[in-house]
PDB file of C-alpha atoms in Angstrom:
ATOM      1  CA  MET J 252      32.692 -26.468 -22.468  1.00 48.00           C
ATOM      2  CA  ASN J 253      34.920 -28.292 -20.669  1.00 53.00           C
ATOM      3  CA  GLN J 254      36.034 -31.624 -22.185  1.00 55.00           C
ATOM      4  CA  LEU J 255      36.434 -34.692 -20.120  1.00 49.00           C
ATOM      5  CA  PRO J 256      39.585 -36.590 -19.610  1.00 53.00           C
ATOM      6  CA  ARG J 257      40.650 -39.131 -22.637  1.00 54.00           C
ATOM      7  CA  THR J 258      40.112 -41.780 -19.963  1.00 52.00           C
ATOM      8  CA  SER J 259      36.726 -40.532 -17.857  1.00 89.00           C
ATOM      9  CA  VAL J 260      33.999 -43.610 -16.349  1.00 94.00           C
ATOM     10  CA  THR J 261      32.059 -42.921 -19.585  1.00 95.00           C
ATOM     11  CA  HIS J 262      34.422 -44.021 -21.787  1.00 95.00           C
ATOM     12  CA  GLY J 263      35.324 -46.793 -19.907  1.00 95.00           C
ATOM     13  CA  LEU J 264      31.907 -47.735 -20.000  1.00 97.00           C
ATOM     14  CA  VAL J 265      31.687 -48.032 -23.692  1.00 97.00           C
ATOM     15  CA  LEU J 266      34.376 -49.705 -23.687  1.00 96.00           C
ATOM     16  CA  ILE J 267      34.276 -52.668 -22.165  1.00 97.00           C
ATOM     17  CA  ASN J 268      31.061 -52.585 -23.782  1.00 97.00           C
ATOM     18  CA  VAL J 269      32.356 -52.892 -27.436  1.00 97.00           C
ATOM     19  CA  VAL J 270      34.891 -54.840 -26.565  1.00 97.00           C
ATOM     20  CA  VAL J 271      32.292 -57.882 -24.853  1.00 97.00           C
ATOM     21  CA  TRP J 272      30.049 -57.890 -28.138  1.00 97.00           C
ATOM     22  CA  LEU J 273      33.315 -57.938 -29.918  1.00 97.00           C
ATOM     23  CA  ILE J 274      34.363 -61.112 -28.667  1.00 97.00           C
ATOM     24  CA  GLY J 275      31.371 -62.711 -28.820  1.00 96.00           C
ATOM     25  CA  LEU J 276      31.034 -61.964 -32.312  1.00 96.00           C
ATOM     26  CA  LEU J 277      34.461 -62.888 -33.273  1.00 96.00           C
ATOM     27  CA  THR J 278      34.401 -66.430 -31.202  1.00 95.00           C
ATOM     28  CA  GLY J 279      31.046 -66.990 -32.208  1.00 94.00           C
ATOM     29  CA  ALA J 280      30.241 -66.906 -28.586  1.00 95.00           C
ATOM     30  CA  GLU J 281      27.616 -64.026 -29.101  1.00 94.00           C
ATOM     31  CA  GLN J 282      24.150 -66.714 -28.242  1.00 93.00           C
ATOM     32  CA  ALA J 283      26.392 -68.660 -25.143  1.00 94.00           C
ATOM     33  CA  MET J 284      27.273 -65.221 -23.457  1.00 95.00           C
ATOM     34  CA  GLN J 285      22.988 -63.858 -23.921  1.00 94.00           C
ATOM     35  CA  ILE J 286      22.317 -67.330 -22.368  1.00 93.00           C
ATOM     36  CA  GLU J 287      25.001 -67.470 -19.851  1.00 94.00           C
ATOM     37  CA  GLY J 288      25.161 -64.167 -18.820  1.00 95.00           C
ATOM     38  CA  GLY J 289      21.914 -62.664 -19.456  1.00 95.00           C
ATOM     39  CA  PHE J 290      19.301 -62.136 -16.813  1.00 96.00           C
ATOM     40  CA  TRP J 291      16.459 -64.649 -16.133  1.00 95.00           C
ATOM     41  CA  ALA J 292      13.754 -64.099 -14.239  1.00 95.00           C
ATOM     42  CA  ALA J 293      12.408 -67.321 -13.934  1.00 94.00           C
ATOM     43  CA  ARG J 294      16.152 -68.062 -12.141  1.00 94.00           C
ATOM     44  CA  VAL J 295      15.421 -65.899  -9.397  1.00 95.00           C
ATOM     45  CA  TYR J 296      11.620 -67.801  -8.892  1.00 94.00           C
ATOM     46  CA  ASP J 297      13.661 -71.156  -9.025  1.00 92.00           C
ATOM     47  CA  SER J 298      15.997 -70.138  -6.416  1.00 92.00           C
ATOM     48  CA  LEU J 299      13.545 -68.212  -4.087  1.00 92.00           C
ATOM     49  CA  HIS J 300      10.649 -71.126  -4.983  1.00 89.00           C
ATOM     50  CA  GLY J 301      12.935 -73.915  -5.719  1.00 84.00           C
ATOM     51  CA  SER J 302      11.180 -74.506  -8.713  1.00 82.00           C
ATOM     52  CA  GLY J 303       8.084 -73.721 -10.679  1.00 81.00           C
ATOM     53  CA  SER J 304       9.406 -72.639 -13.476  1.00 84.00           C
ATOM     54  CA  GLN J 305      10.314 -73.990 -17.309  1.00 85.00           C
ATOM     55  CA  LEU J 306      13.717 -73.496 -17.140  1.00 87.00           C
ATOM     56  CA  PRO J 307      15.844 -76.727 -17.080  1.00 81.00           C
ATOM     57  CA  SER J 308      16.590 -77.793 -12.988  1.00 74.00           C
ATOM     58  CA  ASP J 309      20.150 -79.702 -14.004  1.00 74.00           C
ATOM     59  CA  TYR J 310      21.284 -76.964 -16.322  1.00 84.00           C
ATOM     60  CA  GLY J 311      24.656 -75.646 -15.083  1.00 83.00           C
ATOM     61  CA  TRP J 312      24.874 -72.087 -15.486  1.00 88.00           C
ATOM     62  CA  ALA J 313      28.406 -70.594 -15.577  1.00 88.00           C
ATOM     63  CA  VAL J 314      27.478 -67.430 -13.487  1.00 93.00           C
ATOM     64  CA  PRO J 315      26.108 -67.021 -10.385  1.00 95.00           C
ATOM     65  CA  LEU J 316      22.520 -65.510 -10.396  1.00 95.00           C
ATOM     66  CA  TRP J 317      23.520 -62.365  -8.245  1.00 96.00           C
ATOM     67  CA  LEU J 318      25.914 -61.941 -10.889  1.00 97.00           C
ATOM     68  CA  THR J 319      23.663 -62.001 -13.758  1.00 97.00           C
ATOM     69  CA  PRO J 320      21.376 -58.167 -13.060  1.00 97.00           C
ATOM     70  CA  VAL J 321      25.593 -57.151 -13.977  1.00 97.00           C
ATOM     71  CA  THR J 322      26.949 -59.016 -16.590  1.00 97.00           C
ATOM     72  CA  SER J 323      23.532 -58.702 -18.910  1.00 97.00           C
ATOM     73  CA  ALA J 324      24.027 -54.846 -19.135  1.00 97.00           C
ATOM     74  CA  PHE J 325      27.059 -55.807 -20.395  1.00 97.00           C
ATOM     75  CA  LEU J 326      26.043 -57.676 -23.567  1.00 96.00           C
ATOM     76  CA  HIS J 327      23.746 -57.044 -26.505  1.00 95.00           C
ATOM     77  CA  ALA J 328      21.367 -58.144 -28.861  1.00 91.00           C
ATOM     78  CA  GLY J 329      22.953 -57.187 -32.700  1.00 90.00           C
ATOM     79  CA  PHE J 330      25.285 -54.262 -33.927  1.00 94.00           C
ATOM     80  CA  PHE J 331      22.109 -52.345 -33.585  1.00 92.00           C
ATOM     81  CA  HIS J 332      21.277 -52.685 -29.899  1.00 92.00           C
ATOM     82  CA  LEU J 333      24.454 -52.045 -28.715  1.00 96.00           C
ATOM     83  CA  LEU J 334      25.290 -49.115 -31.535  1.00 96.00           C
ATOM     84  CA  MET J 335      21.846 -46.894 -30.373  1.00 94.00           C
ATOM     85  CA  ASN J 336      22.817 -47.807 -26.752  1.00 95.00           C
ATOM     86  CA  MET J 337      26.014 -46.778 -26.826  1.00 97.00           C
ATOM     87  CA  LEU J 338      25.391 -43.386 -28.406  1.00 96.00           C
ATOM     88  CA  VAL J 339      22.959 -42.467 -25.766  1.00 95.00           C
ATOM     89  CA  LEU J 340      25.743 -43.584 -23.121  1.00 96.00           C
ATOM     90  CA  LEU J 341      28.592 -41.404 -24.555  1.00 95.00           C
ATOM     91  CA  VAL J 342      26.594 -38.063 -24.688  1.00 93.00           C
ATOM     92  CA  ILE J 343      24.409 -38.582 -21.393  1.00 95.00           C
ATOM     93  CA  GLY J 344      26.610 -40.305 -19.588  1.00 95.00           C
ATOM     94  CA  ARG J 345      30.038 -37.489 -20.098  1.00 93.00           C
ATOM     95  CA  MET J 346      27.156 -34.709 -19.467  1.00 92.00           C
ATOM     96  CA  VAL J 347      26.617 -36.525 -16.300  1.00 93.00           C
ATOM     97  CA  GLU J 348      29.779 -36.932 -15.794  1.00 93.00           C
ATOM     98  CA  LEU J 349      31.699 -33.467 -16.373  1.00 90.00           C
ATOM     99  CA  GLY J 350      28.786 -31.884 -14.698  1.00 88.00           C
ATOM    100  CA  PHE J 351      28.706 -34.297 -11.473  1.00 91.00           C
ATOM    101  CA  GLY J 352      31.819 -36.115 -11.076  1.00 91.00           C
ATOM    102  CA  PRO J 353      32.445 -40.374 -12.301  1.00 93.00           C
ATOM    103  CA  GLY J 354      31.470 -41.673  -8.240  1.00 94.00           C
ATOM    104  CA  ARG J 355      27.763 -40.237  -8.803  1.00 94.00           C
ATOM    105  CA  LEU J 356      27.576 -41.356 -12.317  1.00 96.00           C
ATOM    106  CA  MET J 357      28.706 -44.835 -11.492  1.00 96.00           C
ATOM    107  CA  ILE J 358      26.056 -45.006  -8.558  1.00 97.00           C
ATOM    108  CA  LEU J 359      23.546 -43.756 -11.081  1.00 97.00           C
ATOM    109  CA  TYR J 360      25.070 -46.942 -13.508  1.00 98.00           C
ATOM    110  CA  GLY J 361      24.497 -49.400 -10.617  1.00 97.00           C
ATOM    111  CA  ALA J 362      21.592 -49.048  -9.625  1.00 97.00           C
ATOM    112  CA  GLY J 363      20.283 -48.582 -12.748  1.00 97.00           C
ATOM    113  CA  MET J 364      21.474 -51.872 -13.765  1.00 97.00           C
ATOM    114  CA  VAL J 365      19.845 -53.154 -10.580  1.00 97.00           C
ATOM    115  CA  ALA J 366      16.431 -51.732 -10.587  1.00 97.00           C
ATOM    116  CA  ALA J 367      16.051 -53.271 -14.409  1.00 96.00           C
ATOM    117  CA  ALA J 368      16.136 -56.466 -13.450  1.00 97.00           C
ATOM    118  CA  ALA J 369      13.762 -56.056 -10.203  1.00 97.00           C
ATOM    119  CA  MET J 370      11.556 -54.172 -11.714  1.00 96.00           C
ATOM    120  CA  HIS J 371      11.528 -57.126 -14.812  1.00 96.00           C
ATOM    121  CA  TYR J 372      11.392 -59.658 -12.332  1.00 96.00           C
ATOM    122  CA  TRP J 373       8.488 -58.141 -10.230  1.00 96.00           C
ATOM    123  CA  VAL J 374       6.688 -57.840 -14.023  1.00 94.00           C
ATOM    124  CA  ASP J 375       7.308 -60.762 -15.157  1.00 93.00           C
ATOM    125  CA  PRO J 376       8.964 -63.155 -12.723  1.00 95.00           C
ATOM    126  CA  LEU J 377       8.193 -66.576 -14.565  1.00 93.00           C
ATOM    127  CA  SER J 378      10.092 -65.177 -17.975  1.00 92.00           C
ATOM    128  CA  VAL J 379      12.457 -67.621 -20.221  1.00 91.00           C
ATOM    129  CA  ILE J 380      13.095 -64.458 -21.891  1.00 90.00           C
ATOM    130  CA  PRO J 381      17.246 -63.815 -21.205  1.00 92.00           C
ATOM    131  CA  VAL J 382      17.121 -59.982 -20.939  1.00 94.00           C
ATOM    132  CA  VAL J 383      20.698 -58.352 -21.929  1.00 95.00           C
ATOM    133  CA  GLY J 384      21.506 -54.673 -22.884  1.00 95.00           C
ATOM    134  CA  ALA J 385      22.744 -51.546 -21.025  1.00 96.00           C
ATOM    135  CA  SER J 386      19.272 -49.512 -21.509  1.00 95.00           C
ATOM    136  CA  GLY J 387      18.446 -50.008 -17.614  1.00 96.00           C
ATOM    137  CA  ALA J 388      21.585 -48.539 -16.831  1.00 97.00           C
ATOM    138  CA  ILE J 389      21.471 -45.634 -18.905  1.00 97.00           C
ATOM    139  CA  SER J 390      17.708 -44.797 -18.199  1.00 96.00           C
ATOM    140  CA  ALA J 391      19.155 -44.333 -14.487  1.00 97.00           C
ATOM    141  CA  LEU J 392      21.271 -41.527 -16.392  1.00 97.00           C
ATOM    142  CA  LEU J 393      18.440 -40.583 -18.577  1.00 96.00           C
ATOM    143  CA  ALA J 394      16.342 -39.781 -15.504  1.00 96.00           C
ATOM    144  CA  PHE J 395      19.125 -37.810 -13.505  1.00 96.00           C
ATOM    145  CA  TYR J 396      19.498 -35.885 -16.687  1.00 94.00           C
ATOM    146  CA  PHE J 397      16.309 -35.197 -17.396  1.00 93.00           C
ATOM    147  CA  LEU J 398      15.730 -33.647 -13.466  1.00 92.00           C
ATOM    148  CA  MET J 399      19.202 -31.935 -13.342  1.00 90.00           C
ATOM    149  CA  PHE J 400      19.602 -30.177 -16.655  1.00 86.00           C
ATOM    150  CA  ALA J 401      16.246 -29.308 -17.318  1.00 79.00           C
ATOM    151  CA  ARG J 402      16.166 -25.260 -18.239  1.00 75.00           C
ATOM    152  CA  ARG J 403      12.425 -24.328 -17.349  1.00 75.00           C
ATOM    153  CA  LYS J 404      10.507 -26.782 -14.603  1.00 75.00           C
ATOM    154  CA  PRO J 405       7.149 -27.331 -13.719  1.00 77.00           C
ATOM    155  CA  GLN J 406       6.059 -25.341 -10.908  1.00 78.00           C
ATOM    156  CA  ALA J 407       4.543 -26.518  -7.947  1.00 81.00           C
ATOM    157  CA  ILE J 408       0.757 -27.948  -8.346  1.00 85.00           C
ATOM    158  CA  GLY J 409      -0.695 -27.276  -4.533  1.00 77.00           C
ATOM    159  CA  PRO J 410       1.379 -28.692  -1.803  1.00 79.00           C
ATOM    160  CA  VAL J 411       2.710 -30.729  -4.523  1.00 82.00           C
ATOM    161  CA  PRO J 412       6.717 -29.882  -5.196  1.00 81.00           C
ATOM    162  CA  GLY J 413       7.697 -28.521  -8.320  1.00 80.00           C
ATOM    163  CA  MET J 414      10.137 -31.347  -7.952  1.00 78.00           C
ATOM    164  CA  VAL J 415       7.760 -34.219  -7.598  1.00 80.00           C
ATOM    165  CA  VAL J 416       5.593 -32.772 -10.961  1.00 85.00           C
ATOM    166  CA  HIS J 417       8.535 -32.878 -12.823  1.00 80.00           C
ATOM    167  CA  MET J 418       9.441 -36.402 -11.525  1.00 84.00           C
ATOM    168  CA  ALA J 419       5.701 -37.280 -12.224  1.00 88.00           C
ATOM    169  CA  TRP J 420       5.447 -35.719 -15.888  1.00 86.00           C
ATOM    170  CA  LEU J 421       8.836 -37.418 -16.538  1.00 88.00           C
ATOM    171  CA  LEU J 422       7.891 -41.130 -15.771  1.00 89.00           C
ATOM    172  CA  ALA J 423       4.447 -40.561 -17.137  1.00 90.00           C
ATOM    173  CA  ALA J 424       6.385 -39.711 -20.815  1.00 88.00           C
ATOM    174  CA  TRP J 425       8.943 -41.976 -20.143  1.00 86.00           C
ATOM    175  CA  VAL J 426       6.398 -44.896 -19.183  1.00 87.00           C
ATOM    176  CA  GLY J 427       3.984 -44.085 -22.258  1.00 85.00           C
ATOM    177  CA  LEU J 428       7.098 -43.965 -24.933  1.00 81.00           C
ATOM    178  CA  ASN J 429       7.756 -47.602 -23.551  1.00 79.00           C
ATOM    179  CA  LEU J 430       4.954 -48.325 -24.327  1.00 80.00           C
ATOM    180  CA  LEU J 431       4.319 -47.280 -27.885  1.00 81.00           C
ATOM    181  CA  SER J 432       8.133 -48.787 -28.947  1.00 72.00           C
ATOM    182  CA  GLU J 433       6.508 -52.258 -27.240  1.00 66.00           C
ATOM    183  CA  LEU J 434       3.017 -51.468 -29.715  1.00 68.00           C
ATOM    184  CA  ALA J 435       5.709 -50.472 -32.808  1.00 59.00           C
ATOM    185  CA  PHE J 436       7.846 -53.986 -32.505  1.00 57.00           C
ATOM    186  CA  SER J 437       5.190 -56.171 -31.620  1.00 53.00           C
ATOM    187  CA  THR J 438       4.890 -57.808 -34.830  1.00 48.00           C
ATOM    188  CA  SER J 439       8.911 -58.285 -35.133  1.00 46.00           C
ATOM    189  CA  THR J 440      11.120 -60.767 -33.206  1.00 45.00           C
ATOM    190  CA  PHE J 441      13.238 -57.769 -31.636  1.00 53.00           C
ATOM    191  CA  GLY J 442      11.688 -58.011 -27.929  1.00 62.00           C
ATOM    192  CA  ILE J 443      12.352 -54.727 -25.501  1.00 77.00           C
ATOM    193  CA  ALA J 444      12.083 -55.193 -21.881  1.00 84.00           C
ATOM    194  CA  ILE J 445      10.474 -51.843 -21.097  1.00 88.00           C
ATOM    195  CA  TRP J 446      10.281 -52.766 -17.337  1.00 92.00           C
ATOM    196  CA  ALA J 447      13.447 -52.912 -17.144  1.00 94.00           C
ATOM    197  CA  HIS J 448      14.056 -49.305 -18.294  1.00 95.00           C
ATOM    198  CA  ILE J 449      11.595 -48.094 -16.046  1.00 95.00           C
ATOM    199  CA  GLY J 450      12.442 -49.613 -13.403  1.00 96.00           C
ATOM    200  CA  GLY J 451      16.134 -47.961 -14.147  1.00 96.00           C
ATOM    201  CA  PHE J 452      14.282 -44.952 -14.816  1.00 96.00           C
ATOM    202  CA  LEU J 453      12.836 -44.989 -11.471  1.00 97.00           C
ATOM    203  CA  ALA J 454      15.957 -45.120  -9.923  1.00 97.00           C
ATOM    204  CA  GLY J 455      17.384 -42.996 -11.362  1.00 96.00           C
ATOM    205  CA  LEU J 456      14.552 -40.483 -10.222  1.00 95.00           C
ATOM    206  CA  ALA J 457      15.078 -41.892  -6.789  1.00 95.00           C
ATOM    207  CA  LEU J 458      18.727 -41.022  -6.800  1.00 95.00           C
ATOM    208  CA  THR J 459      18.891 -37.546  -8.160  1.00 92.00           C
ATOM    209  CA  ALA J 460      17.721 -35.714  -4.921  1.00 87.00           C
ATOM    210  CA  PRO J 461      19.922 -37.291  -2.536  1.00 91.00           C
ATOM    211  CA  LEU J 462      23.282 -37.293  -5.455  1.00 90.00           C
ATOM    212  CA  ALA J 463      22.981 -33.255  -6.274  1.00 82.00           C
ATOM    213  CA  TRP J 464      22.435 -32.698  -2.537  1.00 77.00           C
ATOM    214  CA  LEU J 465      26.336 -34.386  -1.603  1.00 71.00           C
ATOM    215  CA  ASP J 466      27.800 -30.958  -2.684  1.00 59.00           C
ATOM    216  CA  SER J 467      27.962 -28.446  -5.641  1.00 53.00           C
ATOM    217  CA  PRO J 468      27.901 -29.098  -8.985  1.00 51.00           C
ATOM    218  CA  ARG J 469      30.347 -28.422 -11.858  1.00 54.00           C
ATOM    219  CA  THR J 470      27.059 -28.516 -13.840  1.00 50.00           C
ATOM    220  CA  PRO J 471      27.979 -27.409 -18.201  1.00 51.00           C
ATOM    221  CA  ARG J 472      26.531 -25.340 -19.451  1.00 46.00           C
ATOM    222  CA  HIS J 473      23.901 -27.015 -21.882  1.00 50.00           C
ATOM    223  CA  ASP J 474      20.303 -27.218 -20.419  1.00 47.00           C
ATOM    224  CA  LEU J 475      17.452 -28.387 -21.889  1.00 45.00           C
ATOM    225  CA  PRO J 476      14.977 -26.488 -23.638  1.00 37.00           C
TER     226      PRO J 476
END
């Protein structure tokens, strides 16, 4: 299988995430960066309704609200969080980029960031816990990858096209996996923003068909079983 160039977008994204985490670690500003650059649903709520959340109204935020869906996706709550996300991004991102190009990779990644923040706000608009991590963006890549690289795809069910059936099965599995993850970590201090993951995954599912139809993909010789 052809190798991606060393200067690939996937490697660039991984590098940015690692560098941002190292800056926080080495300067001791990791927590401050999460507060300032994390996505706070309550900030959105207050901006839309004037007030109503438990966030202090006079706090001097350094990062504009509209930018936090992006900045939050490049922040991580510790080394393990970063490691797991970057391993998945490195594997899945390379496959998507090699098969469909860096442009569509970035569209999926960006849409996943925004959709993750939007879904988190929609489910819990008064949340005063900052969401950080690339999981929402990576979830969009995973949805695209599962749809486009699966060798055995579900058949149509009556008038429901096979692609729709496939999307429904993938979404059900993803929601179930995230609910189980939340249950597994319910007694720990490590929180998982499962709805952000689901929002990113939905974005990937929704974008798969239009992105796949843009032109002929350079599909790598790699299939899911």
